[in-house]
Amino acid sequence: FVAQELINKVKSKCCGIKENKEFMTSLQERLFAMQDKQYAVFQAKLTPGVPMDSFIGIRVPMLRKFAKELMKEAECEEFLHQLPHEYYDENMLHGLLISEVKDYEECIQLTDCFLPFVDNWAVCDIMSPKVFAKYKKELLAKIKTWSKSSHVYTCRFGIEALMSHYLDKDFKAEYLEIPASVRSEEYYVKMMIAWFFATALAKQWDATIPYIEQRRLAPWTHNKTILKAIESYRITPEQKEYLRTLKIK
């Protein structure tokens, strides 16, 4: 009920959402022309919770190429305002198109409209808007909002954006509090937090290791962070050995 209420709320805010079945059918025909049925089965196994009949089966490199072509067509804007989509591959395409939008405000609006409809990790993770890199100050405020969301993939997207843009030259130790403050029992949120902190250990060890030493993360996430860090080639053997002593038993 809460999720549906959120979707309805976003629908009312996203101007231009249309019901144009003729266009959708036309686009779907183009997508099905790229279908690989065996790949659809493979994708379905990696994406639990998404119905098998939602997968067309388009390989990501082919879908990326198609997205770049569609960006130049008038139908692109129409497609970006038609939600929800019927197929997983349409959602993947939507995420790839958003990633190519060059205007920051437009990109944020499209992202906010789309996130409530994201129902799996693959679509969430395919979104990586290039324009975000140019608007770090503005983006940080959005990240704080997204990471507080009760919607699994909105929260995950916020933490992933923080990991992608704020662990290098724009890093501040205070940013670690954003994912550390998230408490969720959702698997894909917990995995994202672990991924974030494992990456933070690799890039900003001195600032990050106290979060592990002080057990600031939930036990499962704490141990998963250590496991992912130990698997990383960017963590030194000495650091890995120390991390093993910090595992919660």
Backbone as a ProteinNet text record, in pm:
[ID]
protein_1_A
[PRIMARY]
FVAQELINKVKSKCCGIKENKEFMTSLQERLFAMQDKQYAVFQAKLTPGVPMDSFIGIRVPMLRKFAKELMKEAECEEFLHQLPHEYYDENMLHGLLISEVKDYEECIQLTDCFLPFVDNWAVCDIMSPKVFAKYKKELLAKIKTWSKSSHVYTCRFGIEALMSHYLDKDFKAEYLEIPASVRSEEYYVKMMIAWFFATALAKQWDATIPYIEQRRLAPWTHNKTILKAIESYRITPEQKEYLRTLKIK
[TERTIARY]
82.3	0	85.5	187.8	276.5	348	399.1	470.8	379.4	255.1	161.5	124.1	110	78.5	190.6	316.1	431.4	431.8	403.7	399.8	291.7	174	65.7	101.5	171.4	212.6	310.4	407.7	507	442.6	348.3	278.6	213.4	153.2	84.9	181.3	305.8	406	479.2	491.2	569.1	482.1	499.1	418.3	445.8	343.2	361.2	348.3	314.5	294.4	170.5	189.8	82.6	56.2	-61.6	-96	-100.3	8.2	17	57.5	-37.1	-9.3	46.6	3.3	51.9	202.4	250.5	394	467.4	413.2	479.9	492.6	389.7	392.9	500.4	513.3	615.3	755.9	778.1	908.8	937.6	836.2	854.4	891.8	836.6	873	1021.3	1072.8	1215.2	1300.3	1252.3	1325.8	1325.1	1209.6	1200.5	1285.3	1315.7	1402.3	1544.7	1577.2	1709.5	1708.1	1600.8	1580.2	1676.5	1724.2	1803.6	1736	1659.6	1577.9	1662.3	1777	1864.2	1917.8	1947.2	1995.2	1885.1	1760.7	1647.3	1640.6	1661.9	1662	1776.6	1893	2010	1982.8	1924.5	1892.4	1793.6	1693.9	1590.7	1649.8	1750	1813.8	1890.8	1942	2018.6	1931.4	1803.9	1714.3	1591.3	1605.6	1491.6	1381.4	1259.2	1145.9	1082.7	1151.8	1096.9	1041.6	914.9	854.1	930.3	940.8	1014.8	961.7	830.6	774.5	797.6	866.4	901.7	1030.8	1105	1235.2	1224	1268.9	1278.2	1406.7	1516.1	1643.9	1735.4	1765.2	1854	1985.5	2095.3	2225.8	2256.1	2319.4	2340.9	2417.6	2527	2596	2505.4	2418	2324.2	2221.1	2177.1	2078.3	2140	2267.4	2337.5	2345.1	2377.8	2387.1	2251.4	2147.4	2012.3	1971.3	2009.1	1975.5	2036.9	2159.9	2227	2156.4	2105.3	2032.7	1896.7	1829.5	1696.5	1701.7	1813.5	1829.3	1813.1	1843.5	1838.5	1700.7	1610.4	1477.2	1371.8	1268.2	1159.8	1087.7	1085.9	1015.4	1077.9	1202.2	1272.2	1199.9	1165.2	1097.8	965	894.5	765.9	784.7	883	910.3	945	1023.9	1067.5	952.3	838.8	723.1	610.7	641.1	541.9	578.7	513.6	539.5	407.9	404.3	514.2	534.9	651.4	679	635.8	618.9	574.5	690.4	804.8	916.5	1038	1109.4	1236.5	1331.4	1339.3	1431.2	1394.7	1267	1224.1	1272.9	1268.5	1319.8	1470.8	1540.6	1684.9	1714	1638.9	1653.8	1627.4	1524.8	1489.9	1607.3	1666.4	1780.9	1899.4	1923.6	2034	2008.8	1885.3	1851.1	1870.3	1826.5	1845.6	1994.1	2075.7	2220.1	2282.6	2215.9	2269.1	2218	2121.7	2063.7	2168.7	2187.4	2295.2	2254.7	2126.6	2079.3	2054.7	2121.3	2114.8	1972.9	1903.3	1769.3	1673.3	1685.2	1600.5	1633	1760.9	1803.8	1749.4	1755.9	1704.2	1554.3	1483.1	1337.9	1301.4	1370.8	1344.5	1380.8	1490.3	1532.4	1429.9	1384	1284.8	1154	1118.4	995.7	1009.6	1129.8	1151.6	1179.6	1251.1	1295.3	1183.2	1065.3	960.5	916.2	945.6	907.1	1017.4	1134.9	1247.2	1223.7	1224.5	1190.7	1297.7	1419.8	1526.4	1662.5	1764.8	1898.9	1962.1	1932.8	1998.5	1958	1829.8	1782.7	1836.1	1836.1	1889.3	2035.2	2113.5	2257.9	2299.6	2211.8	2246.3	2243.2	2171.3	2162	2287.5	2356.1	2476.3	2487.1	2402	2399.1	2535.2	2583.4	2713.3	2713.2	2598.8	2591.6	2611.4	2591.1	2606.4	2746	2845.5	2984.6	3010.3	2924.4	2944.2	2867	2786.8	2700.4	2709.3	2830.3	2853.4	2777.7	2776	2710	2560.2	2498.5	2354.6	2319.6	2403.4	2377.8	2380.3	2468.2	2480.5	2349.2	2278.7	2149.8	2049.4	2050.7	1960.9	1997.9	2126.3	2173.3	2123.2	2129	2081.6	1932.8	1857.3	1713.7	1688	1754	1734.8	1771.9	1882.5	1930.6	1839.5	1754.2	1659.8	1527.1	1513.6	1387.1	1358.4	1231.6	1189.7	1178	1184.1	1180.6	1319.6	1327.7	1456.2	1552.3	1506	1598.6	1626	1539.7	1571.4	1685.1	1674.2	1779.6	1910.1	1903.9	2023.6	2088.4	2007.4	2058.6	2132	2076.1	2139.7	2277	2287.3	2415.1	2515.1	2467.3	2556.6	2611	2525.5	2570.3	2676.6	2658.7	2758.7	2890.9	2885	3005	3075.4	2998.4	3055.1	3120.7	3069.3	3112.2	3185.4	3184.9	3237.6	3342.4	3403.8	3508	3648.6	3658.3	3788.9	3822.8	3844.9	3889.8	3784.8	3657.4	3551.9	3513.1	3593	3561.4	3571.5	3476.2	3482.2	3439	3508.9	3480.8	3334.7	3274.4	3135.3	3037.7	3077.8	2989.2	2965.6	3056.3	3041	2919.7	2877.1	2760.9	2632.3	2629.7	2506.1	2467.5	2553.7	2515.7	2519.1	2605.6	2615	2485.6	2413.1	2289.4	2168.6	2185	2073.5	2056.6	1936.2	1904.4	1792.5	1822.7	1724.8	1748.9	1642.9	1653.1	1645.3	1635.5	1627.3	1764.5	1769.5	1896.2	1972.6	1904.4	1974.8	2018.7	1962.1	2012.9	2136	2125.6	2238.8	2362.1	2340.3	2451.3	2515.3	2433.5	2486.7	2569.9	2525.6	2601.8	2735.5	2732.8	2857.2	2950.9	2897.3	2975.7	3037	2957	3006	3124.9	3108.7	3214.6	3338.2	3319.3	3435.3	3514.8	3443.2	3508.2	3573.1	3504.5	3559.3	3687.5	3690.8	3812.7	3928.5	3898.6	4002.5	4052.5	3963.4	3999.8	4031	3965.4	3981.3	3993.6	4096.6	4114.2	4111.1	4191.2	4205.7	4074.8	3994.6	3866.5	3760.3	3774.2	3669	3687.5	3808.8	3832.7	3771.2	3759.5	3692.7	3548.1	3480.9	3342.1	3336.2	3444.8	3452.4	3501.8	3602.2	3656.6	3551.6	3468.7	3367	3233	3227.7	3106.5	2986.1	3008	2903.2	2794.1	2823.4	2727	2653.7	2537.6	2465.6	2553.9	2544.6	2634.5	2647.6	2536.6	2542.3	2619.4	2587.4	2651.8	2799.1	2829.7	2966.9	3050.9	3001.9	3075.9	3083.5	2975.7	2976.5	3074.6	3086.1	3183.4	3325.1	3354.9	3486.8	3513.8	3414.2	3430	3459.6	3382.6	3401.2	3535.9	3578.3	3706.5	3821.7	3809.6	3914.1	3926.4	3817.2	3817.7	3874.9	3891	3935.6	4087.2	4131.1	4275.2	4332.3	4243.7	4289	4320.6	4290.8	4321.3	4451.5	4542.9	4673.3	4659.9	4755.7	4752.8	4748.3	4820.7	4822.2	4684.7	4622.1	4488.1	4386.5	4398.6	4308	4322.6	4446.5	4471.8	4409.3	4421.9	4362.8	4209.8	4152.6	4007.4	3952.3	4025	3979.6	3964	4046	4035.4	3916.2	3852.5	3739.9	3604.6	3606	3478.3	3397.6	3268.5	3178	3138.9	3161.8	3132.6	2999.7
-120.6	0	125.3	125.9	242.6	265	155	167.1	220.4	170.1	215.1	360.8	398.4	537.2	629.8	585	663.5	677.9	569.1	573.1	668.7	663.5	752.9	898.7	923.3	1059.7	1113	1027.5	1068.2	1086.6	1000.4	1013.4	1150.5	1197.3	1325.9	1442.1	1422.3	1529.1	1531.8	1418.7	1410.4	1452	1572.5	1625.4	1549.6	1528.1	1473.8	1323.2	1254.5	1110.9	1084.1	1003.1	981.6	832.3	802.5	666	661.1	619.9	615.9	474.9	387.1	246.2	220.1	300.7	279.2	300.3	409.9	436	326.5	287.4	186.2	55.8	20.2	-101	-90	27.3	50.3	34.5	90.4	80.6	-62.4	-128	-266.3	-355.9	-327.1	-404.6	-388.2	-268.2	-242.8	-316.3	-320.7	-390.6	-541.4	-595.1	-739.3	-784.1	-690.5	-723.1	-753.7	-712.9	-737	-851.4	-924.9	-1026.8	-1144.7	-1186.8	-1308.9	-1386.7	-1488.3	-1559.4	-1628.3	-1680.5	-1745.1	-1642.5	-1523.5	-1417.6	-1372.3	-1376.8	-1342	-1436.3	-1564.2	-1664.4	-1636	-1602.7	-1570.4	-1447.5	-1343.5	-1221.6	-1250.3	-1330.6	-1361.4	-1429.9	-1515.3	-1584.6	-1488	-1381.7	-1283.3	-1177.4	-1176.9	-1070.9	-1131	-1188.7	-1251.8	-1151.1	-1198.9	-1112.8	-1047.4	-1051.9	-994.3	-1109.2	-1102.4	-1212.4	-1245.7	-1372.7	-1417.2	-1353.2	-1335.2	-1280.3	-1129.9	-1070.9	-929.3	-908.4	-1015.7	-1005	-1027.8	-929.9	-946.9	-1023	-981.1	-1047.4	-971.5	-846.9	-764.3	-745.9	-779.8	-765.8	-617.8	-589.2	-449.5	-366.7	-415.3	-332.3	-291.2	-381.8	-352.1	-249.1	-261.8	-168.4	-29.7	-24.8	104.3	173.6	98	153.9	206.1	128.6	169.7	296.7	307.1	425.5	550.9	542.1	656.9	698.6	600.2	629.6	692.8	637.7	687	828.8	864.4	999.7	1106.6	1072.4	1167.8	1176.1	1089.5	1082.5	1152.5	1199.5	1269.8	1177	1047	949.8	934.5	977.7	960	1030.1	1155.7	1230.6	1166.6	1120.7	1054.5	930.7	850.6	727.4	756.7	860.9	893.8	939.7	971.6	1013.6	912.2	790.7	684.1	580.5	590.8	500.4	450.1	326.9	229.5	160.8	101.2	23.9	-120.6	-190.2	-329.4	-426.7	-393.8	-488.2	-438.8	-535.2	-509.2	-433.3	-474.8	-412.8	-267.2	-234.4	-94.9	-12.1	-71.3	-1.4	17.2	-83	-70.3	42	44.5	150	286.2	294.4	420.3	469.8	378.1	414.3	460.6	396.2	435.2	571.9	599.2	729.9	842	819.5	919.2	948	845.3	861.2	952.2	969.7	1050.2	1194.3	1225.5	1360.8	1461.3	1568.6	1663.9	1780.4	1808.3	1916.1	1860.7	1918.4	1863.1	1863.1	1975.9	1984.7	1887.2	1875.5	1780.6	1637.5	1610.1	1476.1	1440.6	1534	1511.3	1487.9	1566.3	1550	1412.7	1373.5	1243.1	1129.3	1147.7	1046.2	1031.4	1143.4	1139.6	1076.9	1098.9	1039.6	889.1	846.5	706.4	616.8	666.9	583.5	504.3	560.6	481.6	358.9	357	244.1	139.5	169.6	76.4	-35.1	-159.6	-270.6	-380	-346.7	-446	-377.1	-449.3	-392.5	-357.7	-435.5	-414.4	-281.6	-251.7	-123.7	-9.1	-28	74.3	104.2	-0.4	16.6	59.3	42.3	83.1	234.6	300.2	446.6	511	586.7	657.6	787.8	884.7	1010.8	1080.6	1105.3	1169	1312.4	1378	1519	1538.6	1434.9	1445.9	1495.4	1454.9	1489.1	1639.3	1715	1859.4	1939.5	1871.1	1941.9	1875.3	1866.9	1795.6	1856.8	1988.7	2053.7	2026.4	2044.8	2022.6	1874.6	1789.8	1645.9	1591.8	1644.2	1595.2	1608.2	1717.2	1737.5	1631.4	1598.3	1495.5	1358.1	1331.9	1203.6	1183.9	1288.8	1279.5	1246.3	1302.1	1273.7	1132.1	1093.5	958.3	850.9	869.2	765.3	746.6	844.1	833.5	770.6	742.6	690.3	549.8	521.4	387.2	294.9	352.1	272.6	214.6	83.6	12.1	70.3	86.4	120.9	270.5	351.3	493.8	511.2	441.6	444.3	391	277.8	217.2	311.7	374.5	466.1	583.7	636.3	748.2	712.1	594.2	551.2	521.7	464	434.9	563.8	666.4	795.2	857.1	840.1	890.6	818.1	687.2	607	646.2	672.4	702.8	839.6	936.8	1075.5	1140.3	1074.8	1144.5	1067.1	968.9	894.6	925.7	1020.3	1056.3	1200.8	1287.8	1423.7	1506.5	1471.1	1546.2	1485.2	1392.9	1322.7	1412.3	1393.5	1450.6	1339.8	1328.5	1220.3	1219.6	1336	1346.3	1274.3	1255.4	1188.5	1042.3	983.7	844.3	825.4	932.5	925.2	899.5	936.9	921.2	774.1	686.6	544.6	478.5	525.8	464.9	483.5	589	618.8	542.7	477.2	402.5	269.5	242.4	115.1	49.3	-60.5	-129.3	-279	-356.2	-501.3	-550	-456.1	-492.5	-536.4	-653.2	-710.7	-617.2	-557	-477.3	-340.7	-298.6	-178.6	-215.8	-326.2	-370.5	-400.6	-464.2	-494.4	-367.2	-266.8	-140.4	-69.9	-73.6	-11.3	-82.7	-215.4	-293	-261.6	-251.4	-218	-79.4	13.7	150.1	150	85.7	91.6	10.9	-95.3	-169	-81.1	-5.8	87	201.6	249.1	357.9	313.6	189.6	136.9	135.8	105.1	100.6	240.3	337.1	471.8	569.4	549.2	642.3	562.3	482.2	389.7	458.1	559.9	622.3	677.2	735.6	792.5	684.3	574.6	472.4	363.1	323.2	209.7	225.7	348.9	360.5	310	318	269.9	118.4	50.5	-94.1	-127	-55.2	-78.2	-53.5	47.2	84.4	15	-70.9	-146.7	-54.3	45	142.6	87.7	-17.2	-75.3	-192.3	-227.1	-344.6	-467.7	-567.3	-684.3	-749.2	-777	-841.4	-754.1	-624.4	-530.1	-514.1	-511.9	-503.7	-619.4	-740.5	-858.1	-864.9	-824.3	-825.1	-720.3	-608.1	-505.9	-561.7	-631.2	-691.5	-794.6	-878.4	-980.5	-917.6	-814.6	-749.9	-677.3	-619.8	-550	-648.8	-762.9	-865.4	-919.8	-919.9	-968	-865	-741.3	-633.1	-632.9	-611.8	-602.7	-468.8	-375.4	-241.8	-234.3	-339.7	-347	-424.5	-371.2	-436.5	-564.7	-656.7	-779.2	-749.2	-646.9	-609.5	-559.8	-480.9	-430.4	-544.2	-637.6	-752.4	-836	-855.2	-933.1	-864.2	-734.1	-658.9	-666.5	-653.1	-659	-793.3	-899.2	-1032.5	-1036.9	-961.9	-961.6	-883.3	-805.6	-719.7	-781.4	-900.9	-966.4	-997.1	-972.7	-1002.5	-1149.6	-1224.5	-1368.1	-1397.1
0	0	0	85.6	94.4	-37.9	-97.2	-223.7	-332.9	-340.7	-442.1	-420.4	-294.5	-261.6	-307.9	-289.5	-332.2	-483.3	-554	-700	-748.7	-687.7	-727.6	-704.2	-592.6	-559.5	-663.4	-700	-799.1	-935.6	-969	-1096.8	-1108.5	-999.9	-1002.4	-1015.2	-971.3	-977.1	-1110	-1176.5	-1300.3	-1417.9	-1459.8	-1568.2	-1697.4	-1774.8	-1908.2	-1917.6	-1809.6	-1819.2	-1904.6	-2007.1	-2103.5	-2119.6	-2169.1	-2205	-2357.4	-2419.4	-2564.6	-2605.6	-2609.6	-2631.3	-2770.9	-2868.9	-3005	-3012.6	-2947.4	-2947.5	-2870.4	-2755.1	-2674.7	-2753.1	-2826.1	-2906.3	-3013.5	-3073.4	-3175.4	-3117.6	-2999.5	-2936.4	-2892.8	-2840.5	-2798.4	-2916.5	-3033.3	-3152.4	-3183.9	-3165.7	-3189	-3085.7	-2963.1	-2858.1	-2880.3	-2919.6	-2942.1	-3061.5	-3149.7	-3263.1	-3216.5	-3095	-3037.4	-2936.2	-2930.4	-2827.2	-2837.6	-2722.7	-2707.3	-2594.7	-2629.2	-2530.6	-2423	-2461.9	-2363.1	-2263.6	-2313.9	-2225.4	-2129.4	-2175.7	-2089.4	-1970.2	-1995.6	-1888.1	-1791.3	-1845.6	-1763.1	-1675.9	-1735.2	-1659.6	-1547.6	-1576.8	-1477.4	-1354.9	-1376.8	-1265.1	-1175.9	-1234.5	-1158.2	-1091.5	-1127.2	-1079.5	-1014.5	-897.1	-830.2	-797.9	-807.1	-774.3	-894.8	-1010.1	-1132.7	-1216.7	-1258	-1333.6	-1461.7	-1494.6	-1612.1	-1738.8	-1747.7	-1871.2	-1885.9	-1787.6	-1798.4	-1877.6	-1899.8	-1965.9	-2116.4	-2192.5	-2337.1	-2367.9	-2305.1	-2323.8	-2417.7	-2383.6	-2466.2	-2391.5	-2456.7	-2393.7	-2370.4	-2257.5	-2215.7	-2318.5	-2378.8	-2478.4	-2594.1	-2636.6	-2744.2	-2699.8	-2574.1	-2520.3	-2502.4	-2462.9	-2450.9	-2586.8	-2687.8	-2822.6	-2868.1	-2840	-2877.2	-2802.6	-2675.3	-2595.3	-2656.4	-2700.7	-2762.5	-2892.2	-2964.7	-3087.5	-3055.9	-2955.3	-2918.4	-2863.7	-2799.6	-2745.1	-2853.2	-2976.8	-3087.7	-3152	-3106.8	-3167.5	-3082.2	-3148	-3078.6	-2981.6	-3013.6	-2928.7	-2791.2	-2777.4	-2650.9	-2536.1	-2556.2	-2449.7	-2414	-2514.7	-2492	-2404.2	-2439.5	-2364.9	-2218.9	-2194.6	-2058.7	-1969.8	-2029.5	-1950.8	-1954	-1994.6	-1994	-1888.6	-1775.3	-1663.9	-1607.1	-1559.1	-1554.5	-1689.1	-1706.6	-1827	-1806	-1914.9	-1907.9	-1888.6	-1949.1	-1950.8	-1872.2	-1816.9	-1749	-1840.6	-1966.3	-2061.8	-2089.1	-2081.8	-2096.6	-1978.2	-1860.6	-1742.8	-1750.6	-1800.9	-1821.5	-1921	-2028.8	-2129.1	-2067.6	-1985.4	-1918.4	-1833.5	-1756.9	-1673.9	-1755.8	-1868.7	-1957	-2020	-2055.3	-2113.5	-2012	-1889.5	-1784	-1765.2	-1776	-1757.4	-1862.7	-1975.9	-2085.1	-2085.7	-1999.9	-1998.6	-1952.4	-2027.4	-2001	-1910.7	-1900.3	-1813.7	-1673.1	-1572.6	-1436.9	-1380.9	-1388.7	-1331	-1398	-1529.4	-1601.7	-1559.7	-1544	-1502.8	-1365	-1272.2	-1137	-1140.1	-1218.7	-1227.1	-1283	-1389	-1449.2	-1353.5	-1280.4	-1183.2	-1071.9	-1018.8	-911.2	-957.2	-1082.2	-1135	-1155.4	-1191.3	-1225.4	-1105.3	-1007.3	-895.5	-827.2	-803.8	-737.7	-817.3	-946.9	-1031	-1043.2	-990.7	-997.1	-895.5	-944.2	-854.3	-849.8	-895.2	-887.6	-891	-846.1	-832.8	-967.6	-1071	-1199.9	-1262.9	-1261	-1314.7	-1229.7	-1099	-1007.9	-1039.8	-1056.8	-1072.3	-1212.3	-1311.3	-1448	-1461.3	-1369.9	-1375.3	-1318.7	-1401.8	-1359.6	-1438.8	-1404.9	-1481.3	-1486.3	-1605.2	-1623.5	-1571.9	-1581.4	-1542.7	-1392.8	-1313	-1167.3	-1128.8	-1205.3	-1172.1	-1173.6	-1240.7	-1253.2	-1148.3	-1067.7	-971.7	-833.8	-782.4	-656.6	-537.6	-528.7	-415.5	-416.8	-532.1	-543.8	-527	-582.8	-577.7	-435.4	-353.1	-215.9	-140	-161.4	-95.3	-140	-269.2	-319.4	-264.3	-254.1	-200.5	-57.7	21.5	160.2	165	71.8	65.3	17.3	-90.9	-145.1	-43.8	26.3	118	239.9	264.9	376.2	334.6	206.3	154.8	206.8	228.1	269.3	148.1	29.5	-93.4	-117.1	-126.5	-130.9	-233.5	-356.2	-463.4	-474.4	-414.7	-403.4	-303.6	-191.4	-89.8	-147.4	-214.4	-273.5	-375	-457.3	-558.7	-494.5	-384.7	-315.8	-262.2	-199.2	-143.3	-254.4	-362.7	-475.1	-537.9	-547.3	-601.2	-510.5	-380.1	-285.2	-305.2	-322.6	-344.1	-474.1	-577.3	-708.5	-716.6	-639.6	-658.6	-540.7	-423	-305.2	-225.6	-285.4	-213.8	-265.9	-356	-411.4	-373.5	-467.7	-436.6	-362.6	-373.9	-306.5	-171.1	-123	1.3	124.7	215.8	349.6	445.7	557.2	652	696.9	702	748.4	655.1	528.9	434.2	470.9	546.2	587.6	678.5	741.6	830.6	753.5	627	547.8	536.7	484.4	481.1	618.6	707.2	840	919.4	889.4	962.5	908.9	795.3	736.6	808.5	851.7	914.9	835.9	775.7	691.5	697.2	688.7	682.2	538	444.2	303.1	251.6	192.2	146.3	53.4	-42.7	-142.5	-89.4	20.4	88.7	170.4	245.4	327.8	241.6	127	37.9	-16.1	-44.2	-95.2	10.7	134.6	243.9	260.5	253.7	264.7	149	30.3	-88.4	-72.4	-21.8	0.3	96.6	211.1	312.3	272	196.1	145.9	49.5	-33.1	-126.1	-49.9	52.9	134.5	205.8	250.1	312.8	213.3	89.4	-13.5	-49.8	-46.6	-91.9	21.7	134.8	247.9	377.4	385.4	497.2	633.2	653.4	785	838.6	751	794.2	814.5	743	741.8	845.7	874.2	962.1	1101.7	1156.4	1287.1	1286.1	1172	1163.6	1180.9	1142.9	1160.4	1301.1	1345.5	1479.7	1587.8	1567.5	1666.8	1642.2	1543.1	1510.4	1489.9	1405.5	1378.6	1286.1	1215.6	1123	1188.3	1133.6	1181.5	1160.5	1248.8	1242.8	1105.6	1039.1	907.5	808.3	808.7	716.7	751.5	878.6	927.5	870.5	887.1	840.4	688.3	621.9	475.5	422.5	490.6	452.2	459.4	568.5	586.1	476.9	448.2	344.8	208.6	172.6	42.3	36.9	147.9	152	137.1	203.3	195.4	52.2	-19.4	-158	-255.2	-208.9	-296.1	-315.5	-437.7	-466.5	-421.9	-387.3	-345.6	-195.8	-123.7	19.2	36.3	115.2	131.8	214.6	202.6	283.1	432.8	476.3	618.2	663.1	578.1	610.4	615.5	524	521.8	648.9	691.2	811.9	933	939.7	1050.5	1046.2	928.4	914.6	962.4	938.2	983	1134.6	1205.7	1353	1402.8	1314.5	1353	1321.4	1267	1232.4	1357.1	1347.7	1459.1	1451.2	1558.7	1558.6	1627.3
[MASK]
+++++++++++++++++++++++++++++++++++++++++++++++++++++++++++++++++++++++++++++++++++++++++++++++++++++++++++++++++++++++++++++++++++++++++++++++++++++++++++++++++++++++++++++++++++++++++++++++++++++++++++++++++++++++++++++++++++++++++++++++++++++++++

